[in-house]
Each structure stands twice: as structure tokens, then as C-alpha cells.
mmCIF file of C-alpha atoms in Angstrom:
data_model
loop_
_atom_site.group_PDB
_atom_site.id
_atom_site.type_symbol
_atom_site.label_atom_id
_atom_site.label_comp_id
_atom_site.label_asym_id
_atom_site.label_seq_id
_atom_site.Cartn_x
_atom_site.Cartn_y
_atom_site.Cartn_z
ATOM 1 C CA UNK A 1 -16.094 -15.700 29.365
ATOM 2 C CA UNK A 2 -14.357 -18.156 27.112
ATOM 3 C CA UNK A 3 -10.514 -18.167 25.555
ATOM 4 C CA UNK A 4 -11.726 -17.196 22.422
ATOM 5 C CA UNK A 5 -11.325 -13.066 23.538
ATOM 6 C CA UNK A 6 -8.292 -11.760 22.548
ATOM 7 C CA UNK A 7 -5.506 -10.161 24.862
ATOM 8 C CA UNK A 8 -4.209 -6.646 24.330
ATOM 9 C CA UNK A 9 0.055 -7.626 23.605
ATOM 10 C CA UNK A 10 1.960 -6.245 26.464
ATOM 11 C CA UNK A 11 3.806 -3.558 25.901
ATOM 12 C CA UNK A 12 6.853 -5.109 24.933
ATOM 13 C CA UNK A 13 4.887 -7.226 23.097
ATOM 14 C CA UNK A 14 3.454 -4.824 20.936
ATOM 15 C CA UNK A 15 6.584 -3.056 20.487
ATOM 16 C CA UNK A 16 8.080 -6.317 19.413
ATOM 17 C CA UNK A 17 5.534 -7.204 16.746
ATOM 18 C CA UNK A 18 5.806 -3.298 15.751
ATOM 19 C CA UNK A 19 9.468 -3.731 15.132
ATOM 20 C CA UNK A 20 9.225 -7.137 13.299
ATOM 21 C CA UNK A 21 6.889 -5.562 10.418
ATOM 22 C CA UNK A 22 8.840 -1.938 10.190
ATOM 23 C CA UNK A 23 12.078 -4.477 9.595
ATOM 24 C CA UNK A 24 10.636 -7.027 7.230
ATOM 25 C CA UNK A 25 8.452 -4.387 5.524
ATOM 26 C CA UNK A 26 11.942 -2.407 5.169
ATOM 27 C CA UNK A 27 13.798 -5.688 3.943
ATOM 28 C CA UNK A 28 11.007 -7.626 1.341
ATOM 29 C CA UNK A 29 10.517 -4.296 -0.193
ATOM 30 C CA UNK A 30 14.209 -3.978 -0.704
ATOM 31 C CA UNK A 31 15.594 -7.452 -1.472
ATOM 32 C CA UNK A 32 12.165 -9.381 -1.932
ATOM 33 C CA UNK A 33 10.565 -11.635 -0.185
ATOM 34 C CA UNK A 34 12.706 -14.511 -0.482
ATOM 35 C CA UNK A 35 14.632 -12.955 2.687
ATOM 36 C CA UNK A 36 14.790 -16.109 5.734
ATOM 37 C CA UNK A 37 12.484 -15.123 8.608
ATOM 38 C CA UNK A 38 15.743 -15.299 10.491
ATOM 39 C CA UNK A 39 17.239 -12.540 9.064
ATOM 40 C CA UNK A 40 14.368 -10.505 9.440
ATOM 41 C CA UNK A 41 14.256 -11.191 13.689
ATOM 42 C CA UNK A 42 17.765 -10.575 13.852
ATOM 43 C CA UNK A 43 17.372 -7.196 11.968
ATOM 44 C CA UNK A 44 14.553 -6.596 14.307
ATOM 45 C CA UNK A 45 16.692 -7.909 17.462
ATOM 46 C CA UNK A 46 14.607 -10.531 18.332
ATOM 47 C CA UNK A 47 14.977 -13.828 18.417
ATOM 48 C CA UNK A 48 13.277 -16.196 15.840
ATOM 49 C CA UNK A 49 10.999 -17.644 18.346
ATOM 50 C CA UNK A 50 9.695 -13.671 19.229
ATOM 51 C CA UNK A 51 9.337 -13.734 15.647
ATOM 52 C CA UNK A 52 7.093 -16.921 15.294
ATOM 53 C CA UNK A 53 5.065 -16.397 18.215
ATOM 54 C CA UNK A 54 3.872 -12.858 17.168
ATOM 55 C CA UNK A 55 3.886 -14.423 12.837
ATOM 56 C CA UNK A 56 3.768 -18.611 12.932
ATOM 57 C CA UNK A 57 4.773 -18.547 9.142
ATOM 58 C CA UNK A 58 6.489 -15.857 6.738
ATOM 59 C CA UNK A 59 3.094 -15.674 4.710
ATOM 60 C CA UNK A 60 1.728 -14.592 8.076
ATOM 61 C CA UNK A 61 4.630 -11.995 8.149
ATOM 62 C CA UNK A 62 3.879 -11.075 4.163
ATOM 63 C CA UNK A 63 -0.270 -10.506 5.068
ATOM 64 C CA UNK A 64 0.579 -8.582 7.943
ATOM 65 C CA UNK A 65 2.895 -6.386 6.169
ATOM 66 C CA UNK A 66 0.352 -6.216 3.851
ATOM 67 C CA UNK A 67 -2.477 -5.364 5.550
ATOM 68 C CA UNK A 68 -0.739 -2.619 7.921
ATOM 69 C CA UNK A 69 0.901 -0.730 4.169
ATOM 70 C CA UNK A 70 -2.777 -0.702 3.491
ATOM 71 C CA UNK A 71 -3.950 0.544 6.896
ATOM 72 C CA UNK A 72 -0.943 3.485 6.497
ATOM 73 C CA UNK A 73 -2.680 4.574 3.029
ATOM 74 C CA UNK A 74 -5.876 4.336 4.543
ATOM 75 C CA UNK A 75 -4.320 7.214 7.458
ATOM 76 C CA UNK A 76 -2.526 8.864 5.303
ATOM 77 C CA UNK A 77 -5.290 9.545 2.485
ATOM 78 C CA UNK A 78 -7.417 10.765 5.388
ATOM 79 C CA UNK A 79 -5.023 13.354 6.063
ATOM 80 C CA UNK A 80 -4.399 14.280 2.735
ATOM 81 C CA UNK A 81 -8.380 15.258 2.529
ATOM 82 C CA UNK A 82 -8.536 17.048 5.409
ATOM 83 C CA UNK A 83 -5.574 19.052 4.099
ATOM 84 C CA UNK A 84 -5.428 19.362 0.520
ATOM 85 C CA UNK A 85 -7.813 20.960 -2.019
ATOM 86 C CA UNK A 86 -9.816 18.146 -3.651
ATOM 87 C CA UNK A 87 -7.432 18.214 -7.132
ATOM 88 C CA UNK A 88 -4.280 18.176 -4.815
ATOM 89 C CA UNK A 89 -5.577 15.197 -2.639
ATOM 90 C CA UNK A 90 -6.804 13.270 -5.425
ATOM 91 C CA UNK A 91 -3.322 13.827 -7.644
ATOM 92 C CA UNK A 92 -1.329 13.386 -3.991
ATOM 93 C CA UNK A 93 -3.397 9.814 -3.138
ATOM 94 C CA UNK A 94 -2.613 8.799 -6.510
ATOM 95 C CA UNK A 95 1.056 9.329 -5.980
ATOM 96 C CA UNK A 96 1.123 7.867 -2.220
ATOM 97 C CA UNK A 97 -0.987 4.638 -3.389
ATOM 98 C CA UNK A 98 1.767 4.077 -6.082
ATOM 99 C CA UNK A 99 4.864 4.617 -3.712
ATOM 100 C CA UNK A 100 3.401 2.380 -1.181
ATOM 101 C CA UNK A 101 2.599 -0.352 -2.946
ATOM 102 C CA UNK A 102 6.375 -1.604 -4.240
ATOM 103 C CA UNK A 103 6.965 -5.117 -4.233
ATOM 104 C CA UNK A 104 2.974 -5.723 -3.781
ATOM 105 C CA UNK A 105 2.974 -8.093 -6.490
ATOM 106 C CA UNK A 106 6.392 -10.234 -5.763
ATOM 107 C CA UNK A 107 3.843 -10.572 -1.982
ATOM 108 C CA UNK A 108 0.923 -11.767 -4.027
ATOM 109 C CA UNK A 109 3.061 -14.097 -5.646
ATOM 110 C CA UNK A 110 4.526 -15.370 -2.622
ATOM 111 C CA UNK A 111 1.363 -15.683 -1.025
ATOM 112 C CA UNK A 112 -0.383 -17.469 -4.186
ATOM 113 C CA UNK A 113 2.084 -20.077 -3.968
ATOM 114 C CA UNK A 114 2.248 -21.020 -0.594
ATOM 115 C CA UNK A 115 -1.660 -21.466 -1.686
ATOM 116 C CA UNK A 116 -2.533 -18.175 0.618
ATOM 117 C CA UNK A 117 -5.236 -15.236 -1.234
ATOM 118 C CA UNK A 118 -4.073 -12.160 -0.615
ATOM 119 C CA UNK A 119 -7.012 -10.775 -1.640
ATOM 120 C CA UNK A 120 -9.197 -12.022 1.301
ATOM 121 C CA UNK A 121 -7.030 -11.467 3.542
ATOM 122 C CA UNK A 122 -6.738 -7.745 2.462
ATOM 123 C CA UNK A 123 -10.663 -7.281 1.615
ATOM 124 C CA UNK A 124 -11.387 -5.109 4.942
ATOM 125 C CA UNK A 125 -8.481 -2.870 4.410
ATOM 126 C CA UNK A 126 -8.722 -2.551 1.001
ATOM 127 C CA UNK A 127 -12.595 -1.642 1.107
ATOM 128 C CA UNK A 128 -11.611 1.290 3.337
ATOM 129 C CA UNK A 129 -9.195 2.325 0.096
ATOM 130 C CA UNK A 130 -11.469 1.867 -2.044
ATOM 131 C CA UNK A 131 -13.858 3.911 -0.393
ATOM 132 C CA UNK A 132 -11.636 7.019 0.145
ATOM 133 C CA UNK A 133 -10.406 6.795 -3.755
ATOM 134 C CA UNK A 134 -13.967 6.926 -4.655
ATOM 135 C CA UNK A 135 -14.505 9.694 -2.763
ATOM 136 C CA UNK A 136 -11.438 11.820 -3.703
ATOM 137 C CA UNK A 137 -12.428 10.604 -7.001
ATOM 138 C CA UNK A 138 -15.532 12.600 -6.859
ATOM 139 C CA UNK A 139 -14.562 15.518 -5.479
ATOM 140 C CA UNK A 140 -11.617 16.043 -7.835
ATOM 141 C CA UNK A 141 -14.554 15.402 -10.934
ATOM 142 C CA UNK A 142 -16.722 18.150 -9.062
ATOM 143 C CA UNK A 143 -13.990 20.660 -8.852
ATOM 144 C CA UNK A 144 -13.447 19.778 -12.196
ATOM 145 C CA UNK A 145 -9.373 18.185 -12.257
ATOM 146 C CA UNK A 146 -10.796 14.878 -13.322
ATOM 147 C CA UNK A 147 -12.224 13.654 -16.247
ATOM 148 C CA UNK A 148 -15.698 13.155 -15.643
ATOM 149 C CA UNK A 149 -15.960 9.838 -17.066
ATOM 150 C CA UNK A 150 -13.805 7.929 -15.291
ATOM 151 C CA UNK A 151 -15.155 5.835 -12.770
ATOM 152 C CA UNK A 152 -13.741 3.806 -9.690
ATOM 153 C CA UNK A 153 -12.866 0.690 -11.352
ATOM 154 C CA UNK A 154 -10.881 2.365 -14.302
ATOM 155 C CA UNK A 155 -9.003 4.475 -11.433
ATOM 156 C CA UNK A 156 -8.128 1.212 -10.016
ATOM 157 C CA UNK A 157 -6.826 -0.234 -13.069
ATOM 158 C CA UNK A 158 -4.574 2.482 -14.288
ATOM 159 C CA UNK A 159 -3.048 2.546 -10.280
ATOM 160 C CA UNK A 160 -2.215 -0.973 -11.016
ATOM 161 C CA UNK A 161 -1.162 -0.225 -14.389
ATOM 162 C CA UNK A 162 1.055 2.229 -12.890
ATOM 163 C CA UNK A 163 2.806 0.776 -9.884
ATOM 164 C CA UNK A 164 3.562 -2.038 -12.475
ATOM 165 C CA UNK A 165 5.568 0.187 -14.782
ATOM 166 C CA UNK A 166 7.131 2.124 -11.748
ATOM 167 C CA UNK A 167 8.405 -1.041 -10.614
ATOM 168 C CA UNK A 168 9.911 -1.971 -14.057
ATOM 169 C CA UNK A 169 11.657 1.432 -13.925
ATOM 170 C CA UNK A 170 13.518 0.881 -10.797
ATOM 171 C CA UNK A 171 14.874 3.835 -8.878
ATOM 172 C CA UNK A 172 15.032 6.363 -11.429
ATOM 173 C CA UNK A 173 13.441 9.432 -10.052
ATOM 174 C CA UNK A 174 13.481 11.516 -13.261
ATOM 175 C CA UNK A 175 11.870 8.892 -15.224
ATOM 176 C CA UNK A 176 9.347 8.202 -11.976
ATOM 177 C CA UNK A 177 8.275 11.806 -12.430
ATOM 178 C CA UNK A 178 7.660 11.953 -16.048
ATOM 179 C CA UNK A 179 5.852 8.709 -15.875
ATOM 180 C CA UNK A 180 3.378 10.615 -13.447
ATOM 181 C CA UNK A 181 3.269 13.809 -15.337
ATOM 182 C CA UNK A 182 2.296 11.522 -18.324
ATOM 183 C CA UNK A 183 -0.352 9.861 -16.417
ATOM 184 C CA UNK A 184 -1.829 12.877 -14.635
ATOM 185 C CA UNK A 185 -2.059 14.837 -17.865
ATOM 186 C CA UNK A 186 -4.385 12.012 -18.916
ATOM 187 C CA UNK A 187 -6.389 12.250 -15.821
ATOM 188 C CA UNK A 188 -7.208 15.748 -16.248
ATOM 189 C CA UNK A 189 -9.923 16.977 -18.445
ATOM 190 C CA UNK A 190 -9.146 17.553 -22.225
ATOM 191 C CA UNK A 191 -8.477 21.245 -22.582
ATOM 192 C CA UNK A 192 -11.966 22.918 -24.891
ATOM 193 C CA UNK A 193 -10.757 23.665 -28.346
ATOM 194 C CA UNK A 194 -11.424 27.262 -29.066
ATOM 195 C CA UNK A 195 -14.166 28.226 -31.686
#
């Protein structure tokens, strides 16, 4: 057996690493990610070497936080089909995929210019995404809450589309909610015009 097998982290370890992405995923999403590294271990309460053994460079940090926001979507659409009604679990994944993703494009950015793709470092967990949209996606058009002709790509878009003009409205809840009203009344199937 060579040294290329990974080790499970030790416990302490893992809780470590655990901490260090619930802090800086907590801090970049609220003040960016032009936050030191250092602040984030000492948020954590680790030191910065904890930090860099576990993440050697803060686009290491960004990807992981990255990756594991994408993982939680990933669980938390699961459960959201296993629980919900197909139009509820489409309308809720919609709303969860939007919430999660503040800040994703400031981490792009950051990424893009430390000459880092995001994208391929995100392809795994953002195939399993993909897949579960596209499956809520059809269920929601077979129970008949969706328009029938949009299609996986479009979906994708207008989540984009979205999460961009959350962003621009800040932390206005009132105007969050309209925004989604507006956006789920389009989703839905045009009412049939009488006669």
C-alpha cells in the first residue's frame, strides 16, 4: 500500500476543519471574502497554522466552503422530496437554492482571479443539484404547478437570475418575498381563459 490513500482526520481533526468552514462560511457570506485567513482561525479558535494545514490557501478555504453549501442543498433537497408534495418541494428547493447561494458570485470572483475555476472544482457537487432540480422539476410539471415548457437549463438560468437580484436587494425581507411571489407566479402554469 502506497501514501497516496488518504487518512480519516482524527477526531479533533475533523472537528477542527468542521469549525474552520461553519466560521469562514459565516464570515465571507457576511463581510465578503476579502476577510484575512487569520481572522477566520481566530473566530474558529484555532491557530493559523490549524487553519493552513487543514486549507494551504484561502481559495482552498473559498472551494471548500463552496463545495460543502452545495453538498448541504444536495441533503437538504433530498429531504424536502421525501417530505413535501412535488409543487411544495419544487417551490421550497427553489427558495433554499436561492438562500444558500449568497455571496456565490463575490467566491467565483475571488477564485477567477487568483486564476482558480470554480466551476471544476464544483462539477461533482453540482451534478448531484442538477440532478435533483431536474427531477423536482418533473414532478412539479406532472402534478401540474409548473409550466410544462420549461426545461432544466431555463430553471437554472432564472435561479441565477434570481439570487443575483436577491443579492442587489440586500436584507429586505418584504421585498425578498415579493420578488419570489413574482417569480413563482411565472413558474406556474397560465391560468385557461374561460370560453
Amino acid at each position: 500500500m502506497g501514501g497516496a490513500e488518504e487518512r480519516p482526520l482524527r477526531a479533533d481533526a475533523a472537528r477542527n476543519r468542521a469549525r474552520l468552514l461553519d466560521v469562514a462560511t459565516e464570515v465571507f457570506t457576511i463581510r465578503g471574502v476579502g476577510v484575512p485567513t487569520e481572522e477566520i482561525a481566530r473566530a474558529a479558535g484555532v491557530g493559523t497554522g490549524t487553519l493552513f494545514r487543514h486549507f494551504p490557501t484561502k481559495e482552498a478555504l473559498l472551494e471548500a466552503v463552496m463545495v460543502r453549501r452545495l453538498e448541504a442543498i444536495a441533503a437538504q433537497t433530498a429531504q424536502l422530496s421525501a417530505e413535501l408534495d412535488s409543487a411544495d418541494a419544487f417551490f421550497a428547493c427553489f427558495r433554499l437554492v436561492i438562500e444558500q447561494s449568497a455571496g456565490k458570485n463575490e467566491f467565483s470572483q475571488a477564485l477567477a482571479a487568483a486564476g482558480r475555476d470554480a466551476h471544476t472544482a464544483l462539477r461533482e457537487s453540482s451534478q448531484v443539484v442538477q440532478a435533483q432540480l431536474a427531477c423536482l422539476l418533473d414532478r412539479a410539471q406532472q402534478a401540474g404547478a409548473v409550466r410544462q415548457e420549461l426545461c432544466l437549463p431555463e430553471l437554472i438560468a432564472l435561479m441565477a437570475g434570481t439570487g443575483t437580484t436577491m443579492e442587489h436587494l440586500g436584507a429586505d425581507p418584504a421585498a425578498r418575498e415579493r420578488i419570489f411571489n413574482v417569480v413563482f407566479d411565472g413558474l406556474r402554469p397560465a391560468p385557461e381563459a374561460d370560453g
